[in-house]
C-alpha cells in the first residue's frame, strides 16, 4: 500500500512539472524620436540709410538764389514783377542773405518803416539808426516787396514794361526813387546776367516768353505815351536823357504832364 502511494506521489509531481508553463514578462519599450526643428525667424529689419546729397555752392549768392528762386517766381505769378528783378534786388539789398537786416529782421529788401505798424529794427543807412521793417519769416519780406511796388503810384510805369525787359525794370526802379545809388541799375543788371536770373522769368512765362532787347527797342522808339505815375524825371531816366532835353524836344515850359500825352523822347531828322 505504501508503495502504491509513493508511486502515485512521484507520478503526480512529475506531471505537474510538465504542465507548468513559464510566464515570461516581455517589457515593451517605446522609442520616441526627438526631432529638433530650427525655426527660422525673419531677420531683423535693417534700416538702409539713403545717402543724402549735399549741394555744393560756389558762393553765398548761388546758395541764396537756390533758396529763394521759388518764392520769387511765385511773386511774379501773383504780382507781375520779374523774378529776376526780385532776386537781384534781394541779393543786392541783403548781401546774399548775410546782411544784418536779413539775418536779424528777415528784411531782404531794405524796406523802411514808413507807415509800418509791425515789429521793427534800427539800422544805420542813409542816416544813423533808421527804422526798418522786421518780419517773422523771409517769405513775408518778399511779399511786402511785391506790395510795396504794386501799391505805390511812382512805381506804376514799371508794370507797363515787358516782363522780359529786366534792364527797363532796373532803370525804372532807380528812376522811381527805390535807391539813391546811381549805379543801382547797373548792379542789378550785372547780377541778372552773371547768374542767368532771367531764366526764372522764362520758366514762369513759358511759351509767351520772348527774348527782349531793350537797347534795340529803345533806340528805335522816338515817342512815349505818358501813363499814370509818369514824371519827366522818370521818363528821362528810362531813355537815358535829361528833363531839360525832353522839355526842349516837346516845347514844355514846366514839368506838368497828362495821361495819354505823347512825348518825343529822342531827336529825329524832323526835330
Short mmCIF file of C-alpha atoms in Angstrom, two decimals:
data_model
loop_
_atom_site.label_atom_id
_atom_site.label_comp_id
_atom_site.label_asym_id
_atom_site.label_seq_id
_atom_site.Cartn_x
_atom_site.Cartn_y
_atom_site.Cartn_z
CA UNK A 1 0.00 0.00 0.00
CA UNK A 2 2.75 2.34 0.91
CA UNK A 3 4.42 1.53 -2.35
CA UNK A 4 1.34 2.49 -4.30
CA UNK A 5 1.05 5.81 -2.51
CA UNK A 6 4.70 6.62 -3.16
CA UNK A 7 4.37 5.76 -6.84
CA UNK A 8 1.26 7.93 -7.09
CA UNK A 9 3.00 10.90 -5.47
CA UNK A 10 6.01 10.64 -7.73
CA UNK A 11 3.78 10.49 -10.79
CA UNK A 12 1.76 13.49 -9.68
CA UNK A 13 4.88 15.54 -9.07
CA UNK A 14 6.31 14.67 -12.47
CA UNK A 15 3.08 15.60 -14.23
CA UNK A 16 2.87 18.95 -12.54
CA UNK A 17 6.37 19.85 -13.67
CA UNK A 18 5.50 19.05 -17.27
CA UNK A 19 2.34 21.07 -17.34
CA UNK A 20 3.74 24.09 -15.61
CA UNK A 21 4.30 26.96 -18.06
CA UNK A 22 6.84 29.59 -17.57
CA UNK A 23 5.39 33.03 -17.53
CA UNK A 24 7.62 35.36 -19.44
CA UNK A 25 7.03 39.03 -18.99
CA UNK A 26 8.14 40.95 -22.01
CA UNK A 27 8.82 44.55 -21.44
CA UNK A 28 7.80 46.86 -24.18
CA UNK A 29 9.88 49.87 -24.62
CA UNK A 30 8.53 52.70 -26.66
CA UNK A 31 11.17 54.57 -28.59
CA UNK A 32 10.32 58.18 -29.07
CA UNK A 33 12.40 60.05 -31.58
CA UNK A 34 13.18 63.56 -30.64
CA UNK A 35 13.25 65.77 -33.66
CA UNK A 36 14.68 69.19 -33.18
CA UNK A 37 13.50 71.72 -35.67
CA UNK A 38 15.14 75.00 -36.23
CA UNK A 39 12.54 77.66 -36.78
CA UNK A 40 13.89 80.41 -38.91
CA UNK A 41 12.72 83.79 -37.78
CA UNK A 42 12.76 86.77 -40.12
CA UNK A 43 15.93 88.75 -39.97
CA UNK A 44 15.74 91.94 -38.04
CA UNK A 45 14.55 94.81 -40.15
CA UNK A 46 17.55 96.68 -41.30
CA UNK A 47 17.30 100.43 -41.87
CA UNK A 48 19.12 101.31 -45.03
CA UNK A 49 20.14 104.91 -44.92
CA UNK A 50 19.96 106.61 -48.27
CA UNK A 51 22.95 108.84 -48.62
CA UNK A 52 21.89 112.46 -48.70
CA UNK A 53 23.22 114.66 -51.45
CA UNK A 54 24.61 117.89 -50.13
CA UNK A 55 24.50 120.70 -52.62
CA UNK A 56 27.75 122.48 -53.11
CA UNK A 57 27.60 126.17 -53.94
CA UNK A 58 30.37 128.26 -55.40
CA UNK A 59 29.41 131.19 -53.19
CA UNK A 60 26.69 132.60 -50.95
CA UNK A 61 24.92 134.21 -53.87
CA UNK A 62 24.32 130.86 -55.56
CA UNK A 63 23.02 129.50 -52.26
CA UNK A 64 20.68 132.49 -51.92
CA UNK A 65 19.32 132.05 -55.45
CA UNK A 66 18.62 128.36 -54.90
CA UNK A 67 16.85 129.05 -51.61
CA UNK A 68 14.58 131.88 -52.82
CA UNK A 69 14.06 131.30 -56.55
CA UNK A 70 10.71 129.55 -56.00
CA UNK A 71 9.47 132.39 -53.78
CA UNK A 72 10.47 135.00 -56.39
CA UNK A 73 8.75 133.05 -59.18
CA UNK A 74 5.57 132.76 -57.15
CA UNK A 75 5.58 136.52 -56.54
CA UNK A 76 6.00 137.03 -60.29
CA UNK A 77 2.90 134.91 -60.99
CA UNK A 78 0.86 136.85 -58.44
CA UNK A 79 2.07 140.41 -58.93
CA UNK A 80 3.84 140.58 -62.31
CA UNK A 81 7.27 141.57 -61.00
CA UNK A 82 10.04 139.72 -62.86
CA UNK A 83 11.60 137.05 -60.68
CA UNK A 84 15.00 138.14 -61.98
CA UNK A 85 14.47 141.64 -60.60
CA UNK A 86 13.21 140.37 -57.25
CA UNK A 87 16.16 138.00 -56.84
CA UNK A 88 18.71 140.60 -57.94
CA UNK A 89 17.29 143.16 -55.51
CA UNK A 90 17.26 140.59 -52.73
CA UNK A 91 20.89 139.65 -53.38
CA UNK A 92 21.99 143.27 -53.51
CA UNK A 93 19.96 144.58 -50.58
CA UNK A 94 20.57 141.65 -48.23
CA UNK A 95 24.19 140.86 -49.08
CA UNK A 96 23.08 137.45 -50.38
CA UNK A 97 21.15 136.88 -47.17
CA UNK A 98 24.07 137.61 -44.84
CA UNK A 99 23.44 141.28 -44.04
CA UNK A 100 22.25 142.32 -40.59
CA UNK A 101 18.74 143.28 -41.71
CA UNK A 102 18.18 139.93 -43.40
CA UNK A 103 19.72 137.87 -40.57
CA UNK A 104 18.10 139.67 -37.62
CA UNK A 105 14.92 141.01 -39.22
CA UNK A 106 14.30 138.81 -42.32
CA UNK A 107 14.23 142.08 -44.26
CA UNK A 108 15.76 141.25 -47.64
CA UNK A 109 14.89 144.46 -49.48
CA UNK A 110 15.85 147.23 -47.09
CA UNK A 111 12.25 148.41 -46.80
CA UNK A 112 11.99 151.11 -44.17
CA UNK A 113 9.18 151.51 -41.67
CA UNK A 114 7.17 154.35 -43.26
CA UNK A 115 3.58 153.59 -42.15
CA UNK A 116 4.59 150.17 -40.80
CA UNK A 117 2.93 149.17 -37.50
CA UNK A 118 4.64 145.81 -37.02
CA UNK A 119 7.95 144.83 -35.45
CA UNK A 120 10.92 146.98 -36.37
CA UNK A 121 14.69 147.17 -36.22
CA UNK A 122 17.01 150.18 -36.25
CA UNK A 123 19.97 150.24 -38.57
CA UNK A 124 22.40 152.78 -39.99
CA UNK A 125 21.66 153.51 -43.64
CA UNK A 126 21.45 156.91 -45.31
CA UNK A 127 21.10 158.25 -41.77
CA UNK A 128 22.03 156.90 -38.37
CA UNK A 129 19.65 154.37 -36.79
CA UNK A 130 16.86 154.46 -39.35
CA UNK A 131 13.74 152.37 -38.81
CA UNK A 132 13.34 149.21 -40.90
CA UNK A 133 10.58 146.63 -41.04
CA UNK A 134 11.06 143.32 -39.25
CA UNK A 135 9.40 140.07 -40.40
CA UNK A 136 8.84 136.66 -38.81
CA UNK A 137 9.89 134.88 -41.98
CA UNK A 138 11.77 135.89 -45.12
CA UNK A 139 8.78 134.98 -47.31
CA UNK A 140 6.84 137.87 -45.78
CA UNK A 141 9.65 140.20 -46.82
CA UNK A 142 9.26 139.03 -50.43
CA UNK A 143 5.50 139.57 -50.26
CA UNK A 144 5.92 143.04 -48.76
CA UNK A 145 8.34 143.87 -51.56
CA UNK A 146 5.68 142.95 -54.12
CA UNK A 147 3.05 145.03 -52.34
CA UNK A 148 5.49 147.91 -51.92
CA UNK A 149 5.96 148.16 -55.69
CA UNK A 150 2.37 147.50 -56.76
CA UNK A 151 0.67 149.82 -54.28
CA UNK A 152 2.80 152.93 -54.80
CA UNK A 153 1.97 155.21 -57.67
CA UNK A 154 5.54 156.12 -58.51
CA UNK A 155 6.30 152.51 -59.49
CA UNK A 156 3.28 152.12 -61.77
CA UNK A 157 5.25 152.83 -65.00
CA UNK A 158 7.24 149.66 -64.35
CA UNK A 159 4.20 147.49 -64.95
CA UNK A 160 3.79 148.78 -68.50
CA UNK A 161 7.16 147.22 -69.35
CA UNK A 162 7.54 143.73 -70.73
CA UNK A 163 8.34 141.13 -68.08
CA UNK A 164 11.39 140.13 -70.13
CA UNK A 165 12.75 143.69 -70.03
CA UNK A 166 14.82 143.36 -66.85
CA UNK A 167 17.02 146.27 -67.93
CA UNK A 168 14.00 148.56 -68.19
CA UNK A 169 12.83 147.42 -64.75
CA UNK A 170 16.25 148.01 -63.23
CA UNK A 171 16.43 151.55 -64.62
CA UNK A 172 12.81 152.23 -63.73
CA UNK A 173 13.36 151.31 -60.07
CA UNK A 174 16.18 153.84 -59.80
CA UNK A 175 14.16 156.49 -61.63
CA UNK A 176 11.22 155.97 -59.27
CA UNK A 177 13.46 156.52 -56.26
CA UNK A 178 13.84 152.99 -54.91
CA UNK A 179 17.57 153.54 -54.30
CA UNK A 180 19.89 156.53 -54.14
CA UNK A 181 22.89 154.69 -55.58
CA UNK A 182 23.50 155.99 -59.13
CA UNK A 183 24.87 152.58 -60.15
CA UNK A 184 21.89 150.67 -58.75
CA UNK A 185 20.51 149.67 -62.21
CA UNK A 186 23.93 148.53 -63.42
CA UNK A 187 24.39 146.39 -60.31
CA UNK A 188 21.02 144.70 -60.78
CA UNK A 189 21.65 144.06 -64.47
CA UNK A 190 25.11 142.68 -63.72
CA UNK A 191 23.70 140.20 -61.19
CA UNK A 192 20.92 139.09 -63.53
CA UNK A 193 23.29 138.42 -66.39
CA UNK A 194 26.06 136.86 -64.29
CA UNK A 195 23.71 134.33 -62.69
CA UNK A 196 21.25 134.00 -65.59
CA UNK A 197 18.37 135.09 -63.38
CA UNK A 198 16.26 135.87 -66.46
CA UNK A 199 15.88 132.10 -66.88
CA UNK A 200 13.48 132.16 -63.91
CA UNK A 201 11.34 134.71 -65.77
CA UNK A 202 11.36 132.42 -68.77
CA UNK A 203 10.23 129.47 -66.64
CA UNK A 204 7.22 131.45 -65.38
CA UNK A 205 6.22 132.93 -68.74
CA UNK A 206 6.62 129.63 -70.63
CA UNK A 207 5.70 129.86 -74.31
CA UNK A 208 4.85 133.54 -74.00
CA UNK A 209 8.46 134.40 -73.23
CA UNK A 210 10.22 136.29 -75.99
CA UNK A 211 13.82 137.40 -75.60
CA UNK A 212 13.78 141.15 -75.22
CA UNK A 213 16.46 143.51 -76.49
CA UNK A 214 15.78 146.82 -74.78
CA UNK A 215 18.63 148.66 -76.48
CA UNK A 216 17.22 147.94 -79.93
CA UNK A 217 13.65 148.69 -78.92
CA UNK A 218 14.51 151.96 -77.19
CA UNK A 219 16.82 153.16 -79.98
CA UNK A 220 14.03 152.66 -82.48
CA UNK A 221 11.39 154.31 -80.31
CA UNK A 222 11.18 158.09 -80.66
CA UNK A 223 7.92 158.74 -78.81
CA UNK A 224 6.45 157.77 -75.47
CA UNK A 225 2.85 157.89 -74.29
CA UNK A 226 2.51 159.18 -70.74
CA UNK A 227 0.79 156.80 -68.32
CA UNK A 228 -0.34 157.13 -64.75
CA UNK A 229 2.52 157.90 -62.38
CA UNK A 230 4.95 159.11 -65.04
CA UNK A 231 7.13 162.15 -64.47
CA UNK A 232 9.57 163.88 -66.78
CA UNK A 233 12.32 162.69 -64.49
CA UNK A 234 11.32 159.00 -64.63
CA UNK A 235 10.92 159.18 -68.42
CA UNK A 236 14.29 160.87 -68.83
CA UNK A 237 15.99 158.12 -66.83
CA UNK A 238 14.29 155.41 -68.85
CA UNK A 239 15.62 156.82 -72.12
CA UNK A 240 19.00 157.98 -70.82
CA UNK A 241 18.28 161.64 -71.41
CA UNK A 242 17.55 164.67 -69.23
CA UNK A 243 14.45 166.58 -68.16
CA UNK A 244 15.74 169.67 -69.98
CA UNK A 245 16.19 167.70 -73.21
CA UNK A 246 12.63 166.36 -73.01
CA UNK A 247 11.33 169.87 -72.41
CA UNK A 248 13.25 171.18 -75.41
CA UNK A 249 12.10 168.35 -77.67
CA UNK A 250 8.46 168.81 -76.70
CA UNK A 251 8.30 172.60 -76.19
CA UNK A 252 7.44 172.27 -72.49
CA UNK A 253 7.84 175.21 -70.15
CA UNK A 254 7.30 173.19 -66.97
CA UNK A 255 7.18 169.57 -65.81
CA UNK A 256 3.42 169.12 -65.94
CA UNK A 257 2.26 166.01 -67.81
CA UNK A 258 -1.13 164.49 -68.60
CA UNK A 259 -2.06 160.86 -69.06
CA UNK A 260 -2.12 159.95 -72.75
CA UNK A 261 0.21 162.77 -73.73
CA UNK A 262 2.70 161.73 -76.44
CA UNK A 263 6.26 162.88 -75.86
CA UNK A 264 9.23 162.85 -78.18
CA UNK A 265 11.99 161.06 -76.33
CA UNK A 266 14.72 161.04 -78.98
CA UNK A 267 15.68 163.55 -81.67
CA UNK A 268 14.78 162.71 -85.26
CA UNK A 269 15.65 164.30 -88.60
CA UNK A 270 12.40 166.28 -88.35
CA UNK A 271 13.01 167.72 -84.89
#
